């Protein structure tokens, strides 16, 4: 019996350019930011409204609805970070949880088998547990130093992904943390299926161009 929400080849494809953002990450209206990122070819989006400047309550809900509708117009999965109730209320495509958030097994149970479940894993043991809990993919990070997460763990380098693969983890993996147009190829070469990116897209001079270039790099068409 497969408890996973999507077949793993579809998940791998969706992870390629996995854009994450909340209003706290954006230098302009998050709706405009996402529009440009979608035009540039992002393959999945995670709504991560977190931290001091984050919206809450009705404002968060309204923003989520707008962003979800945009994703739907591009056929791009809309994932909610660490807010199962919001994901259920919106019938989002999935949820991403960290080790300190709601238990992955509980999220899988409540979302049902057809949704995408992502889990942040820092050790092979956490990755195995995530798989047992029904995760469709794991996020591994921080690969490089990041300014976007105050409580990020120790930097792993691309070697962190190589180690996961060497220990037999075959689940789709997305690298996260400090990934830029200059280092994304290293993450892919290490065995990741894709890159999760906040600031290299939200803070780019041209958001659309940045997303386009990530798409090239991760499809193997990048100039290394
Ligand atoms: N999680 P940027 S690092 C949300 O290590 C997040 O699990 C991380 O942002 C982890 O692309 C991170 O701007 C922030 O570095 C990624």
Short mmCIF file of C-alpha atoms and ligand atoms in Angstrom, two decimals:
data_model
loop_
_atom_site.label_atom_id
_atom_site.label_comp_id
_atom_site.label_asym_id
_atom_site.label_seq_id
_atom_site.Cartn_x
_atom_site.Cartn_y
_atom_site.Cartn_z
CA UNK A 1 0.00 0.00 0.00
CA UNK A 2 1.35 3.38 -0.93
CA UNK A 3 0.57 6.11 1.56
CA UNK A 4 2.16 8.74 -0.60
CA UNK A 5 0.14 11.47 -2.21
CA UNK A 6 1.70 11.49 -5.66
CA UNK A 7 3.84 9.07 -7.52
CA UNK A 8 7.43 9.78 -6.72
CA UNK A 9 8.40 10.70 -10.30
CA UNK A 10 5.80 13.48 -10.26
CA UNK A 11 7.10 14.67 -6.90
CA UNK A 12 10.69 14.66 -8.18
CA UNK A 13 9.64 16.77 -11.17
CA UNK A 14 7.72 19.20 -8.95
CA UNK A 15 10.70 19.64 -6.61
CA UNK A 16 13.00 20.94 -9.36
CA UNK A 17 12.43 24.67 -8.71
CA UNK A 18 10.57 24.78 -5.42
CA UNK A 19 9.95 28.41 -4.57
CA UNK A 20 9.15 29.25 -0.93
CA UNK A 21 7.89 32.63 0.25
CA UNK A 22 5.75 34.55 2.68
CA UNK A 23 5.12 38.27 2.85
CA UNK A 24 8.11 38.63 5.23
CA UNK A 25 10.47 37.54 2.43
CA UNK A 26 9.18 39.91 -0.24
CA UNK A 27 10.40 43.39 -1.19
CA UNK A 28 7.17 43.95 -3.12
CA UNK A 29 3.61 42.63 -2.98
CA UNK A 30 3.86 38.81 -2.56
CA UNK A 31 1.15 38.32 -5.16
CA UNK A 32 3.28 40.15 -7.75
CA UNK A 33 6.36 38.22 -6.64
CA UNK A 34 4.63 34.88 -7.14
CA UNK A 35 3.21 35.95 -10.51
CA UNK A 36 6.72 36.66 -11.80
CA UNK A 37 8.14 33.46 -10.31
CA UNK A 38 5.40 31.41 -11.97
CA UNK A 39 6.03 33.15 -15.28
CA UNK A 40 9.70 32.18 -14.90
CA UNK A 41 8.83 28.50 -14.54
CA UNK A 42 8.86 27.52 -10.86
CA UNK A 43 7.59 23.96 -10.44
CA UNK A 44 6.14 24.09 -6.91
CA UNK A 45 5.30 26.81 -4.38
CA UNK A 46 5.30 26.74 -0.59
CA UNK A 47 3.42 29.41 1.34
CA UNK A 48 5.58 30.02 4.41
CA UNK A 49 4.15 32.91 6.38
CA UNK A 50 6.46 32.90 9.40
CA UNK A 51 8.30 35.20 11.80
CA UNK A 52 7.70 38.60 13.35
CA UNK A 53 6.59 40.35 10.16
CA UNK A 54 4.28 37.53 9.08
CA UNK A 55 0.56 38.01 8.56
CA UNK A 56 -1.84 36.10 10.79
CA UNK A 57 -5.55 35.27 10.96
CA UNK A 58 -7.82 36.64 8.24
CA UNK A 59 -4.98 38.48 6.47
CA UNK A 60 -2.95 35.29 6.22
CA UNK A 61 -5.97 33.38 4.93
CA UNK A 62 -6.78 35.99 2.27
CA UNK A 63 -3.18 36.09 1.03
CA UNK A 64 -3.02 32.29 0.94
CA UNK A 65 -6.20 32.15 -1.16
CA UNK A 66 -4.81 34.62 -3.68
CA UNK A 67 -1.50 32.79 -3.97
CA UNK A 68 -3.24 29.44 -4.28
CA UNK A 69 -5.44 30.71 -7.11
CA UNK A 70 -2.34 31.92 -8.97
CA UNK A 71 -0.64 28.53 -8.56
CA UNK A 72 -3.78 26.80 -9.80
CA UNK A 73 -3.80 28.94 -12.94
CA UNK A 74 -0.32 27.58 -13.75
CA UNK A 75 -0.99 24.00 -12.61
CA UNK A 76 1.73 24.37 -9.98
CA UNK A 77 1.23 22.58 -6.63
CA UNK A 78 0.49 24.91 -3.69
CA UNK A 79 1.98 23.65 -0.41
CA UNK A 80 1.38 25.17 3.03
CA UNK A 81 4.21 25.34 5.56
CA UNK A 82 3.39 24.18 9.09
CA UNK A 83 -0.33 25.04 9.13
CA UNK A 84 -2.42 21.93 8.66
CA UNK A 85 -5.68 23.72 9.46
CA UNK A 86 -5.05 26.30 6.75
CA UNK A 87 -4.11 23.59 4.27
CA UNK A 88 -7.30 21.67 5.05
CA UNK A 89 -9.46 24.80 4.88
CA UNK A 90 -8.07 25.65 1.44
CA UNK A 91 -7.84 22.09 0.16
CA UNK A 92 -4.19 22.86 -0.58
CA UNK A 93 -2.07 20.37 -2.52
CA UNK A 94 0.05 19.56 0.51
CA UNK A 95 1.81 20.49 3.73
CA UNK A 96 5.46 20.83 4.69
CA UNK A 97 6.47 20.29 8.32
CA UNK A 98 9.73 20.58 10.23
CA UNK A 99 10.85 18.35 13.08
CA UNK A 100 9.43 20.79 15.66
CA UNK A 101 6.04 21.12 13.94
CA UNK A 102 2.98 18.89 13.90
CA UNK A 103 3.93 15.19 13.63
CA UNK A 104 4.22 14.09 10.01
CA UNK A 105 2.19 10.95 10.74
CA UNK A 106 -0.66 13.09 12.07
CA UNK A 107 -0.51 15.39 9.05
CA UNK A 108 -0.63 12.40 6.66
CA UNK A 109 -3.55 10.93 8.57
CA UNK A 110 -5.57 14.14 8.51
CA UNK A 111 -4.73 15.16 4.93
CA UNK A 112 -5.46 11.76 3.49
CA UNK A 113 -3.40 9.76 1.03
CA UNK A 114 -3.72 12.05 -2.00
CA UNK A 115 -1.89 15.13 -0.77
CA UNK A 116 1.81 15.96 -0.85
CA UNK A 117 3.63 15.69 2.48
CA UNK A 118 7.09 17.18 2.85
CA UNK A 119 9.26 16.87 5.96
CA UNK A 120 12.52 18.62 6.89
CA UNK A 121 15.07 15.99 7.88
CA UNK A 122 18.53 16.60 9.29
CA UNK A 123 19.67 13.01 9.80
CA UNK A 124 19.20 9.72 7.97
CA UNK A 125 17.16 8.53 10.96
CA UNK A 126 14.77 11.49 10.60
CA UNK A 127 14.53 10.78 6.88
CA UNK A 128 13.62 7.13 7.52
CA UNK A 129 11.03 8.17 10.09
CA UNK A 130 9.59 10.69 7.63
CA UNK A 131 9.27 7.96 5.03
CA UNK A 132 7.53 5.68 7.54
CA UNK A 133 5.18 8.55 8.38
CA UNK A 134 4.16 8.83 4.72
CA UNK A 135 6.36 11.68 3.48
CA UNK A 136 6.55 12.21 -0.29
CA UNK A 137 9.82 14.12 -0.08
CA UNK A 138 12.32 15.43 2.41
CA UNK A 139 13.91 18.85 2.63
CA UNK A 140 17.59 18.79 3.58
CA UNK A 141 19.33 21.91 4.84
CA UNK A 142 20.76 24.31 5.34
CA UNK A 143 23.07 23.42 2.45
CA UNK A 144 24.70 26.88 2.53
CA UNK A 145 24.47 29.77 5.04
CA UNK A 146 21.05 31.42 4.96
CA UNK A 147 19.63 34.79 6.07
CA UNK A 148 16.04 33.64 5.70
CA UNK A 149 15.71 31.34 8.73
CA UNK A 150 16.78 32.61 12.13
CA UNK A 151 16.95 29.16 13.76
CA UNK A 152 18.62 27.31 10.90
CA UNK A 153 20.85 24.40 11.92
CA UNK A 154 24.52 23.91 11.10
CA UNK A 155 25.45 24.25 7.43
CA UNK A 156 25.70 20.81 5.80
CA UNK A 157 27.14 21.63 2.40
CA UNK A 158 26.16 19.55 -0.64
CA UNK A 159 27.99 16.67 1.15
CA UNK A 160 24.93 16.43 3.43
CA UNK A 161 22.87 15.27 0.46
CA UNK A 162 25.59 12.90 -0.74
CA UNK A 163 25.62 11.33 2.75
CA UNK A 164 21.83 10.85 2.70
CA UNK A 165 22.05 9.13 -0.68
CA UNK A 166 24.98 6.98 0.45
CA UNK A 167 23.03 5.85 3.48
CA UNK A 168 20.36 4.49 1.14
CA UNK A 169 17.71 7.22 1.28
CA UNK A 170 15.93 7.06 -2.07
CA UNK A 171 13.04 9.38 -1.24
CA UNK A 172 12.89 12.54 -3.36
CA UNK A 173 15.16 15.17 -1.81
CA UNK A 174 15.10 18.93 -2.15
CA UNK A 175 18.05 20.96 -0.90
CA UNK A 176 17.39 24.18 0.99
CA UNK A 177 19.30 27.09 2.49
CA UNK A 178 21.48 29.68 0.77
CA UNK A 179 20.94 28.22 -2.70
CA UNK A 180 21.76 30.67 -5.49
CA UNK A 181 22.19 30.63 -9.25
CA UNK A 182 25.91 30.13 -8.64
CA UNK A 183 25.71 27.06 -6.40
CA UNK A 184 22.45 25.31 -7.41
CA UNK A 185 24.30 22.94 -9.73
CA UNK A 186 26.31 21.60 -6.77
CA UNK A 187 23.07 20.68 -4.99
CA UNK A 188 21.82 18.80 -8.04
CA UNK A 189 25.17 17.08 -8.58
CA UNK A 190 25.06 15.90 -4.95
CA UNK A 191 21.92 13.91 -5.71
CA UNK A 192 19.03 16.28 -4.97
CA UNK A 193 15.94 16.27 -7.16
CA UNK A 194 15.56 20.01 -6.85
CA UNK A 195 16.32 23.23 -5.05
CA UNK A 196 14.19 25.14 -2.54
CA UNK A 197 14.80 28.83 -2.79
CA UNK A 198 13.58 31.93 -0.96
CA UNK A 199 15.87 34.97 -1.25
CA UNK A 200 17.62 34.15 -4.53
CA UNK A 201 14.19 34.58 -6.11
CA UNK A 202 12.39 37.09 -3.84
CA UNK A 203 15.37 39.48 -3.76
CA UNK A 204 16.41 39.06 -7.39
CA UNK A 205 16.57 42.13 -9.61
CA UNK A 206 14.38 40.21 -12.04
CA UNK A 207 12.32 37.54 -10.30
CA UNK A 208 11.16 36.01 -13.56
CA UNK A 209 14.69 35.79 -14.94
CA UNK A 210 15.99 34.24 -11.73
CA UNK A 211 13.29 31.55 -11.76
CA UNK A 212 14.02 30.91 -15.44
CA UNK A 213 17.71 30.44 -14.74
CA UNK A 214 17.04 28.05 -11.83
CA UNK A 215 14.85 26.10 -14.19
CA UNK A 216 17.68 25.82 -16.74
CA UNK A 217 20.25 24.80 -14.15
CA UNK A 218 18.06 22.13 -12.58
CA UNK A 219 16.97 20.66 -15.89
CA UNK A 220 20.56 19.92 -16.76
CA UNK A 221 20.68 22.74 -19.29
CA UNK A 222 22.61 25.05 -17.04
CA UNK A 223 26.07 26.25 -17.86
CA UNK A 224 28.16 24.76 -15.08
N1 LIG B 1 14.61 26.03 5.94
P1 LIG B 1 17.11 31.08 1.43
S1 LIG B 1 16.91 26.99 5.44
C1 LIG B 1 13.04 27.81 5.21
O1 LIG B 1 17.65 24.36 6.76
C2 LIG B 1 14.39 27.27 5.39
O2 LIG B 1 15.63 23.62 6.90
C3 LIG B 1 15.91 25.74 6.03
O3 LIG B 1 16.00 30.56 2.44
C4 LIG B 1 16.43 24.49 6.61
O4 LIG B 1 16.84 30.41 0.13
C5 LIG B 1 15.56 27.93 5.05
O5 LIG B 1 16.83 32.57 1.35
C6 LIG B 1 15.67 29.28 4.43
O6 LIG B 1 18.45 30.78 2.02
C7 LIG B 1 15.97 29.25 2.95
#
